[in-house]
Amino acid sequence: MRFTGVKGLHPHMQKILLTEEEIQSRVRQIAGQISSDYAGQDPLLVGILKGAFIFLADLVRYLTIPVQLDFIAVSSYGNASESSGAVRILKDLDQSIEGLHVLIVEDIVDTGLTLNYLRENLRAREPASLKVCTLLDKPSRRLVEVKIDYNGFVIPDEFVVGYGLDYNGHYRYFRDIMVLKREVYAR
Ligand code: 5GP
């Protein structure tokens, strides 16, 4: 297990939830499913910035089909560890998605509010199909029902960081996914 520049468990972390090896093996499996489901369809993968950037980068390199990529950046109003439900697009897609097979790639679905908003927003642009792939799912916190087509891991109600996920911009670079100590975000 590697920690970039840090030996042992980082002092802000309570524990490792998912190791690099577990994550990579699951991402490879999901890529296999997507490759067979979308064979011949040249899908457009839409990464949700910033959290999904590492997941998406690994995912596309395990795929065995051609894909296109685009990115959308959203911010939910609220503080860093609680989402308020209102979503704002900070950076929109560069291209039209009308008639394309679109797969949203998200880091984590928590209350479901962000994904619900994005699904509706992208659906209105009339893609040929619209599905969702998320690395993590925290179903215990769901406020709105959202359909997830590909899910990496169901996780408990803990605030996690690493593998692209941050807290106030920190910890994204870790290869493992870890539970952040409550005292770090409660202070
Ligand atoms: P939702 O709208 O589903 O409540 O929240 C989705 C967004 O909240 C995610 O894309 C992510 O940015 C953030 N989020 C929710 N839970 C966590 C978590 O445990 N850790 C981190 N780092 N972000 C989270």
PDB file of C-alpha atoms and ligand atoms in Angstrom:
ATOM      1  CA  MET A   1       0.000   0.000   0.000  1.00  0.00           C
ATOM      2  CA  ARG A   2       1.408   3.371  -0.991  1.00  0.00           C
ATOM      3  CA  PHE A   3       0.743   6.747   0.539  1.00  0.00           C
ATOM      4  CA  THR A   4       2.110   9.539  -1.588  1.00  0.00           C
ATOM      5  CA  GLY A   5       4.789  11.174   0.502  1.00  0.00           C
ATOM      6  CA  VAL A   6       3.394   9.835   3.771  1.00  0.00           C
ATOM      7  CA  LYS A   7       4.397   6.770   5.785  1.00  0.00           C
ATOM      8  CA  GLY A   8       1.612   4.885   7.555  1.00  0.00           C
ATOM      9  CA  LEU A   9      -1.937   6.112   8.025  1.00  0.00           C
ATOM     10  CA  HIS A  10      -2.228   9.874   7.598  1.00  0.00           C
ATOM     11  CA  PRO A  11      -3.005  11.472  11.002  1.00  0.00           C
ATOM     12  CA  HIS A  12      -6.276  12.981   9.727  1.00  0.00           C
ATOM     13  CA  MET A  13      -7.604   9.556   8.715  1.00  0.00           C
ATOM     14  CA  GLN A  14      -9.601   7.243  10.907  1.00  0.00           C
ATOM     15  CA  LYS A  15      -9.086   4.172   8.750  1.00  0.00           C
ATOM     16  CA  ILE A  16      -8.690   2.857   5.235  1.00  0.00           C
ATOM     17  CA  LEU A  17     -12.074   1.912   3.802  1.00  0.00           C
ATOM     18  CA  LEU A  18     -10.997   0.680   0.369  1.00  0.00           C
ATOM     19  CA  THR A  19      -7.431  -0.120  -0.624  1.00  0.00           C
ATOM     20  CA  GLU A  20      -5.857   0.761  -3.938  1.00  0.00           C
ATOM     21  CA  GLU A  21      -5.946  -2.924  -4.890  1.00  0.00           C
ATOM     22  CA  GLU A  22      -9.676  -3.290  -4.096  1.00  0.00           C
ATOM     23  CA  ILE A  23     -10.492  -0.138  -6.019  1.00  0.00           C
ATOM     24  CA  GLN A  24      -8.461  -1.103  -9.082  1.00  0.00           C
ATOM     25  CA  SER A  25      -9.942  -4.569  -9.239  1.00  0.00           C
ATOM     26  CA  ARG A  26     -13.505  -3.219  -9.057  1.00  0.00           C
ATOM     27  CA  VAL A  27     -12.841  -0.451 -11.597  1.00  0.00           C
ATOM     28  CA  ARG A  28     -11.499  -3.069 -13.998  1.00  0.00           C
ATOM     29  CA  GLN A  29     -14.696  -5.148 -13.527  1.00  0.00           C
ATOM     30  CA  ILE A  30     -16.956  -2.161 -14.185  1.00  0.00           C
ATOM     31  CA  ALA A  31     -14.925  -1.276 -17.276  1.00  0.00           C
ATOM     32  CA  GLY A  32     -15.530  -4.820 -18.530  1.00  0.00           C
ATOM     33  CA  GLN A  33     -19.300  -4.440 -18.100  1.00  0.00           C
ATOM     34  CA  ILE A  34     -19.347  -1.031 -19.789  1.00  0.00           C
ATOM     35  CA  SER A  35     -17.209  -2.323 -22.660  1.00  0.00           C
ATOM     36  CA  SER A  36     -19.666  -5.097 -23.410  1.00  0.00           C
ATOM     37  CA  ASP A  37     -22.838  -3.037 -22.810  1.00  0.00           C
ATOM     38  CA  TYR A  38     -21.711  -0.177 -25.062  1.00  0.00           C
ATOM     39  CA  ALA A  39     -19.964  -2.191 -27.790  1.00  0.00           C
ATOM     40  CA  GLY A  40     -20.492  -0.472 -31.164  1.00  0.00           C
ATOM     41  CA  GLN A  41     -22.118   2.613 -29.599  1.00  0.00           C
ATOM     42  CA  ASP A  42     -19.164   5.032 -29.209  1.00  0.00           C
ATOM     43  CA  PRO A  43     -20.508   6.452 -25.933  1.00  0.00           C
ATOM     44  CA  LEU A  44     -19.654   9.847 -24.480  1.00  0.00           C
ATOM     45  CA  LEU A  45     -18.421   9.575 -20.900  1.00  0.00           C
ATOM     46  CA  VAL A  46     -19.172  12.686 -18.882  1.00  0.00           C
ATOM     47  CA  GLY A  47     -16.915  13.087 -15.853  1.00  0.00           C
ATOM     48  CA  ILE A  48     -18.185  15.156 -12.957  1.00  0.00           C
ATOM     49  CA  LEU A  49     -15.379  17.449 -11.847  1.00  0.00           C
ATOM     50  CA  LYS A  50     -13.496  17.439  -9.768  1.00  0.00           C
ATOM     51  CA  GLY A  51     -14.140  14.323  -7.682  1.00  0.00           C
ATOM     52  CA  ALA A  52     -14.491  11.807 -10.520  1.00  0.00           C
ATOM     53  CA  PHE A  53     -11.285  12.664 -12.371  1.00  0.00           C
ATOM     54  CA  ILE A  54      -9.136   9.821 -11.031  1.00  0.00           C
ATOM     55  CA  PHE A  55     -11.919   7.229 -11.292  1.00  0.00           C
ATOM     56  CA  LEU A  56     -12.636   8.288 -14.878  1.00  0.00           C
ATOM     57  CA  ALA A  57      -8.944   8.240 -15.798  1.00  0.00           C
ATOM     58  CA  ASP A  58      -8.566   4.664 -14.537  1.00  0.00           C
ATOM     59  CA  LEU A  59     -11.919   3.539 -15.951  1.00  0.00           C
ATOM     60  CA  VAL A  60     -11.208   4.625 -19.540  1.00  0.00           C
ATOM     61  CA  ARG A  61      -7.841   2.911 -19.508  1.00  0.00           C
ATOM     62  CA  TYR A  62      -9.477  -0.433 -18.633  1.00  0.00           C
ATOM     63  CA  LEU A  63     -12.114  -0.071 -21.381  1.00  0.00           C
ATOM     64  CA  THR A  64     -11.769  -2.105 -24.556  1.00  0.00           C
ATOM     65  CA  ILE A  65     -14.085   0.078 -26.679  1.00  0.00           C
ATOM     66  CA  PRO A  66     -13.640   3.574 -28.138  1.00  0.00           C
ATOM     67  CA  VAL A  67     -15.249   6.383 -26.149  1.00  0.00           C
ATOM     68  CA  GLN A  68     -15.326  10.153 -26.152  1.00  0.00           C
ATOM     69  CA  LEU A  69     -14.877  12.228 -23.011  1.00  0.00           C
ATOM     70  CA  ASP A  70     -16.279  15.462 -21.755  1.00  0.00           C
ATOM     71  CA  PHE A  71     -16.470  17.093 -18.342  1.00  0.00           C
ATOM     72  CA  ILE A  72     -18.958  19.082 -16.365  1.00  0.00           C
ATOM     73  CA  ALA A  73     -18.202  20.867 -13.114  1.00  0.00           C
ATOM     74  CA  VAL A  74     -20.919  21.421 -10.560  1.00  0.00           C
ATOM     75  CA  SER A  75     -20.999  22.907  -7.134  1.00  0.00           C
ATOM     76  CA  SER A  76     -23.600  22.232  -4.534  1.00  0.00           C
ATOM     77  CA  TYR A  77     -24.433  25.109  -2.276  1.00  0.00           C
ATOM     78  CA  GLY A  78     -23.701  24.274   1.335  1.00  0.00           C
ATOM     79  CA  ASN A  79     -20.605  23.550   3.367  1.00  0.00           C
ATOM     80  CA  ALA A  80     -17.930  21.063   2.401  1.00  0.00           C
ATOM     81  CA  SER A  81     -19.355  17.974   4.087  1.00  0.00           C
ATOM     82  CA  GLU A  82     -23.120  18.578   3.765  1.00  0.00           C
ATOM     83  CA  SER A  83     -24.890  19.196   0.478  1.00  0.00           C
ATOM     84  CA  SER A  84     -27.787  21.663   0.450  1.00  0.00           C
ATOM     85  CA  GLY A  85     -29.556  20.337  -2.625  1.00  0.00           C
ATOM     86  CA  ALA A  86     -29.188  23.368  -4.857  1.00  0.00           C
ATOM     87  CA  VAL A  87     -26.754  22.678  -7.694  1.00  0.00           C
ATOM     88  CA  ARG A  88     -24.971  25.137  -9.957  1.00  0.00           C
ATOM     89  CA  ILE A  89     -23.087  24.350 -13.182  1.00  0.00           C
ATOM     90  CA  LEU A  90     -19.597  25.877 -12.965  1.00  0.00           C
ATOM     91  CA  LYS A  91     -18.349  24.463 -16.272  1.00  0.00           C
ATOM     92  CA  ASP A  92     -20.703  23.058 -18.847  1.00  0.00           C
ATOM     93  CA  LEU A  93     -20.041  20.379 -21.473  1.00  0.00           C
ATOM     94  CA  ASP A  94     -18.076  21.526 -24.515  1.00  0.00           C
ATOM     95  CA  GLN A  95     -20.356  19.786 -26.993  1.00  0.00           C
ATOM     96  CA  SER A  96     -23.957  18.954 -27.761  1.00  0.00           C
ATOM     97  CA  ILE A  97     -25.018  15.504 -26.548  1.00  0.00           C
ATOM     98  CA  GLU A  98     -28.117  15.232 -28.714  1.00  0.00           C
ATOM     99  CA  GLY A  99     -28.386  11.727 -30.154  1.00  0.00           C
ATOM    100  CA  LEU A 100     -25.339  10.417 -28.228  1.00  0.00           C
ATOM    101  CA  HIS A 101     -25.118   7.551 -25.778  1.00  0.00           C
ATOM    102  CA  VAL A 102     -24.117   9.369 -22.604  1.00  0.00           C
ATOM    103  CA  LEU A 103     -22.695   7.818 -19.454  1.00  0.00           C
ATOM    104  CA  ILE A 104     -22.352  10.109 -16.435  1.00  0.00           C
ATOM    105  CA  VAL A 105     -19.310   9.187 -14.324  1.00  0.00           C
ATOM    106  CA  GLU A 106     -19.633  10.335 -10.711  1.00  0.00           C
ATOM    107  CA  ASP A 107     -17.437   9.814  -7.661  1.00  0.00           C
ATOM    108  CA  ILE A 108     -20.098   9.303  -4.996  1.00  0.00           C
ATOM    109  CA  VAL A 109     -23.871   9.423  -4.675  1.00  0.00           C
ATOM    110  CA  ASP A 110     -24.883  10.603  -1.231  1.00  0.00           C
ATOM    111  CA  THR A 111     -28.274  12.364  -0.931  1.00  0.00           C
ATOM    112  CA  GLY A 112     -28.738  11.880  -4.693  1.00  0.00           C
ATOM    113  CA  LEU A 113     -29.533  15.574  -5.195  1.00  0.00           C
ATOM    114  CA  THR A 114     -26.547  16.337  -7.436  1.00  0.00           C
ATOM    115  CA  LEU A 115     -27.125  13.348  -9.669  1.00  0.00           C
ATOM    116  CA  ASN A 116     -30.851  13.936  -9.830  1.00  0.00           C
ATOM    117  CA  TYR A 117     -30.235  17.488 -11.024  1.00  0.00           C
ATOM    118  CA  LEU A 118     -27.601  16.398 -13.554  1.00  0.00           C
ATOM    119  CA  ARG A 119     -29.729  13.597 -14.940  1.00  0.00           C
ATOM    120  CA  GLU A 120     -32.657  15.933 -15.545  1.00  0.00           C
ATOM    121  CA  ASN A 121     -30.429  18.654 -16.976  1.00  0.00           C
ATOM    122  CA  LEU A 122     -28.701  16.273 -19.415  1.00  0.00           C
ATOM    123  CA  ARG A 123     -31.890  14.404 -20.294  1.00  0.00           C
ATOM    124  CA  ALA A 124     -33.398  17.682 -21.543  1.00  0.00           C
ATOM    125  CA  ARG A 125     -30.574  17.844 -24.130  1.00  0.00           C
ATOM    126  CA  GLU A 126     -32.010  14.704 -25.788  1.00  0.00           C
ATOM    127  CA  PRO A 127     -29.206  12.143 -25.737  1.00  0.00           C
ATOM    128  CA  ALA A 128     -29.940   8.749 -27.353  1.00  0.00           C
ATOM    129  CA  SER A 129     -29.475   7.193 -23.913  1.00  0.00           C
ATOM    130  CA  LEU A 130     -28.396   8.367 -20.472  1.00  0.00           C
ATOM    131  CA  LYS A 131     -26.936   6.160 -17.763  1.00  0.00           C
ATOM    132  CA  VAL A 132     -25.013   6.678 -14.553  1.00  0.00           C
ATOM    133  CA  CYS A 133     -21.820   5.111 -13.244  1.00  0.00           C
ATOM    134  CA  THR A 134     -20.633   5.920  -9.739  1.00  0.00           C
ATOM    135  CA  LEU A 135     -17.666   4.604  -7.822  1.00  0.00           C
ATOM    136  CA  LEU A 136     -19.314   4.921  -4.410  1.00  0.00           C
ATOM    137  CA  ASP A 137     -22.873   4.815  -3.173  1.00  0.00           C
ATOM    138  CA  LYS A 138     -24.037   5.880   0.313  1.00  0.00           C
ATOM    139  CA  PRO A 139     -27.672   4.717   0.136  1.00  0.00           C
ATOM    140  CA  SER A 140     -28.411   5.433   3.811  1.00  0.00           C
ATOM    141  CA  ARG A 141     -28.304   9.188   3.122  1.00  0.00           C
ATOM    142  CA  ARG A 142     -30.555   9.252   0.068  1.00  0.00           C
ATOM    143  CA  LEU A 143     -33.124  12.080  -0.130  1.00  0.00           C
ATOM    144  CA  VAL A 144     -34.191  11.521  -3.741  1.00  0.00           C
ATOM    145  CA  GLU A 145     -34.337   8.247  -5.615  1.00  0.00           C
ATOM    146  CA  VAL A 146     -31.809   8.082  -8.452  1.00  0.00           C
ATOM    147  CA  LYS A 147     -31.185   5.140 -10.759  1.00  0.00           C
ATOM    148  CA  ILE A 148     -27.570   4.001 -10.719  1.00  0.00           C
ATOM    149  CA  ASP A 149     -26.622   1.725 -13.608  1.00  0.00           C
ATOM    150  CA  TYR A 150     -23.046   0.895 -12.555  1.00  0.00           C
ATOM    151  CA  ASN A 151     -21.910   1.082  -8.951  1.00  0.00           C
ATOM    152  CA  GLY A 152     -18.455   0.314  -7.588  1.00  0.00           C
ATOM    153  CA  PHE A 153     -19.035   0.015  -3.850  1.00  0.00           C
ATOM    154  CA  VAL A 154     -21.869   0.544  -1.399  1.00  0.00           C
ATOM    155  CA  ILE A 155     -20.347   2.289   1.624  1.00  0.00           C
ATOM    156  CA  PRO A 156     -21.613   3.208   5.104  1.00  0.00           C
ATOM    157  CA  ASP A 157     -22.481   6.759   6.165  1.00  0.00           C
ATOM    158  CA  GLU A 158     -18.931   8.014   6.688  1.00  0.00           C
ATOM    159  CA  PHE A 159     -17.167  10.985   5.104  1.00  0.00           C
ATOM    160  CA  VAL A 160     -14.510   9.564   2.814  1.00  0.00           C
ATOM    161  CA  VAL A 161     -11.567  11.096   0.956  1.00  0.00           C
ATOM    162  CA  GLY A 162      -8.896   9.958  -1.468  1.00  0.00           C
ATOM    163  CA  TYR A 163      -8.942   8.617  -5.048  1.00  0.00           C
ATOM    164  CA  GLY A 164     -10.217  11.983  -6.281  1.00  0.00           C
ATOM    165  CA  LEU A 165     -12.473  12.789  -3.323  1.00  0.00           C
ATOM    166  CA  ASP A 166     -11.530  15.803  -1.248  1.00  0.00           C
ATOM    167  CA  TYR A 167     -12.314  17.720   1.864  1.00  0.00           C
ATOM    168  CA  ASN A 168     -11.880  21.473   1.194  1.00  0.00           C
ATOM    169  CA  GLY A 169      -9.526  20.642  -1.659  1.00  0.00           C
ATOM    170  CA  HIS A 170      -7.288  18.314   0.343  1.00  0.00           C
ATOM    171  CA  TYR A 171      -6.513  14.572   0.163  1.00  0.00           C
ATOM    172  CA  ARG A 172      -7.584  13.939  -3.465  1.00  0.00           C
ATOM    173  CA  TYR A 173      -4.221  12.416  -4.382  1.00  0.00           C
ATOM    174  CA  PHE A 174      -4.349   9.395  -2.074  1.00  0.00           C
ATOM    175  CA  ARG A 175      -4.562   6.048  -3.858  1.00  0.00           C
ATOM    176  CA  ASP A 176      -6.770   4.487  -1.168  1.00  0.00           C
ATOM    177  CA  ILE A 177     -10.189   5.678  -0.006  1.00  0.00           C
ATOM    178  CA  MET A 178     -10.140   6.600   3.664  1.00  0.00           C
ATOM    179  CA  VAL A 179     -12.554   7.715   6.354  1.00  0.00           C
ATOM    180  CA  LEU A 180     -11.721  11.247   7.458  1.00  0.00           C
ATOM    181  CA  LYS A 181     -11.646  11.715  11.231  1.00  0.00           C
ATOM    182  CA  ARG A 182     -14.755  13.551  12.334  1.00  0.00           C
ATOM    183  CA  GLU A 183     -12.724  16.088  14.326  1.00  0.00           C
ATOM    184  CA  VAL A 184     -11.058  17.243  11.075  1.00  0.00           C
ATOM    185  CA  TYR A 185     -14.305  18.386   9.445  1.00  0.00           C
ATOM    186  CA  ALA A 186     -16.306  19.185  12.573  1.00  0.00           C
ATOM    187  CA  ARG A 187     -13.908  21.847  13.828  1.00  0.00           C
TER     188      ARG A 187
HETATM  189  P1  5GP B   1     -25.212  14.360  -3.157  1.00  0.00           P
HETATM  190  O1  5GP B   1     -25.762  15.471  -4.002  1.00  0.00           O
HETATM  191  O2  5GP B   1     -25.517  12.984  -3.684  1.00  0.00           O
HETATM  192  O3  5GP B   1     -25.580  14.513  -1.718  1.00  0.00           O
HETATM  193  O4  5GP B   1     -23.678  14.559  -3.103  1.00  0.00           O
HETATM  194  C1  5GP B   1     -22.835  14.259  -4.093  1.00  0.00           C
HETATM  195  C2  5GP B   1     -21.563  15.031  -3.903  1.00  0.00           C
HETATM  196  O5  5GP B   1     -21.291  15.327  -2.521  1.00  0.00           O
HETATM  197  C3  5GP B   1     -20.411  14.194  -4.366  1.00  0.00           C
HETATM  198  O6  5GP B   1     -20.170  14.367  -5.748  1.00  0.00           O
HETATM  199  C4  5GP B   1     -19.274  14.713  -3.503  1.00  0.00           C
HETATM  200  O7  5GP B   1     -18.729  15.868  -4.088  1.00  0.00           O
HETATM  201  C5  5GP B   1     -19.945  15.098  -2.204  1.00  0.00           C
HETATM  202  N1  5GP B   1     -19.851  14.021  -1.185  1.00  0.00           N
HETATM  203  C6  5GP B   1     -20.856  13.289  -0.672  1.00  0.00           C
HETATM  204  N2  5GP B   1     -20.396  12.402   0.228  1.00  0.00           N
HETATM  205  C7  5GP B   1     -19.056  12.587   0.267  1.00  0.00           C
HETATM  206  C8  5GP B   1     -18.000  11.944   0.996  1.00  0.00           C
HETATM  207  O8  5GP B   1     -18.163  11.014   1.813  1.00  0.00           O
HETATM  208  N3  5GP B   1     -16.747  12.416   0.766  1.00  0.00           N
HETATM  209  C9  5GP B   1     -16.477  13.420  -0.122  1.00  0.00           C
HETATM  210  N4  5GP B   1     -15.214  13.785  -0.250  1.00  0.00           N
HETATM  211  N5  5GP B   1     -17.447  14.035  -0.825  1.00  0.00           N
HETATM  212  C10 5GP B   1     -18.712  13.615  -0.632  1.00  0.00           C
END
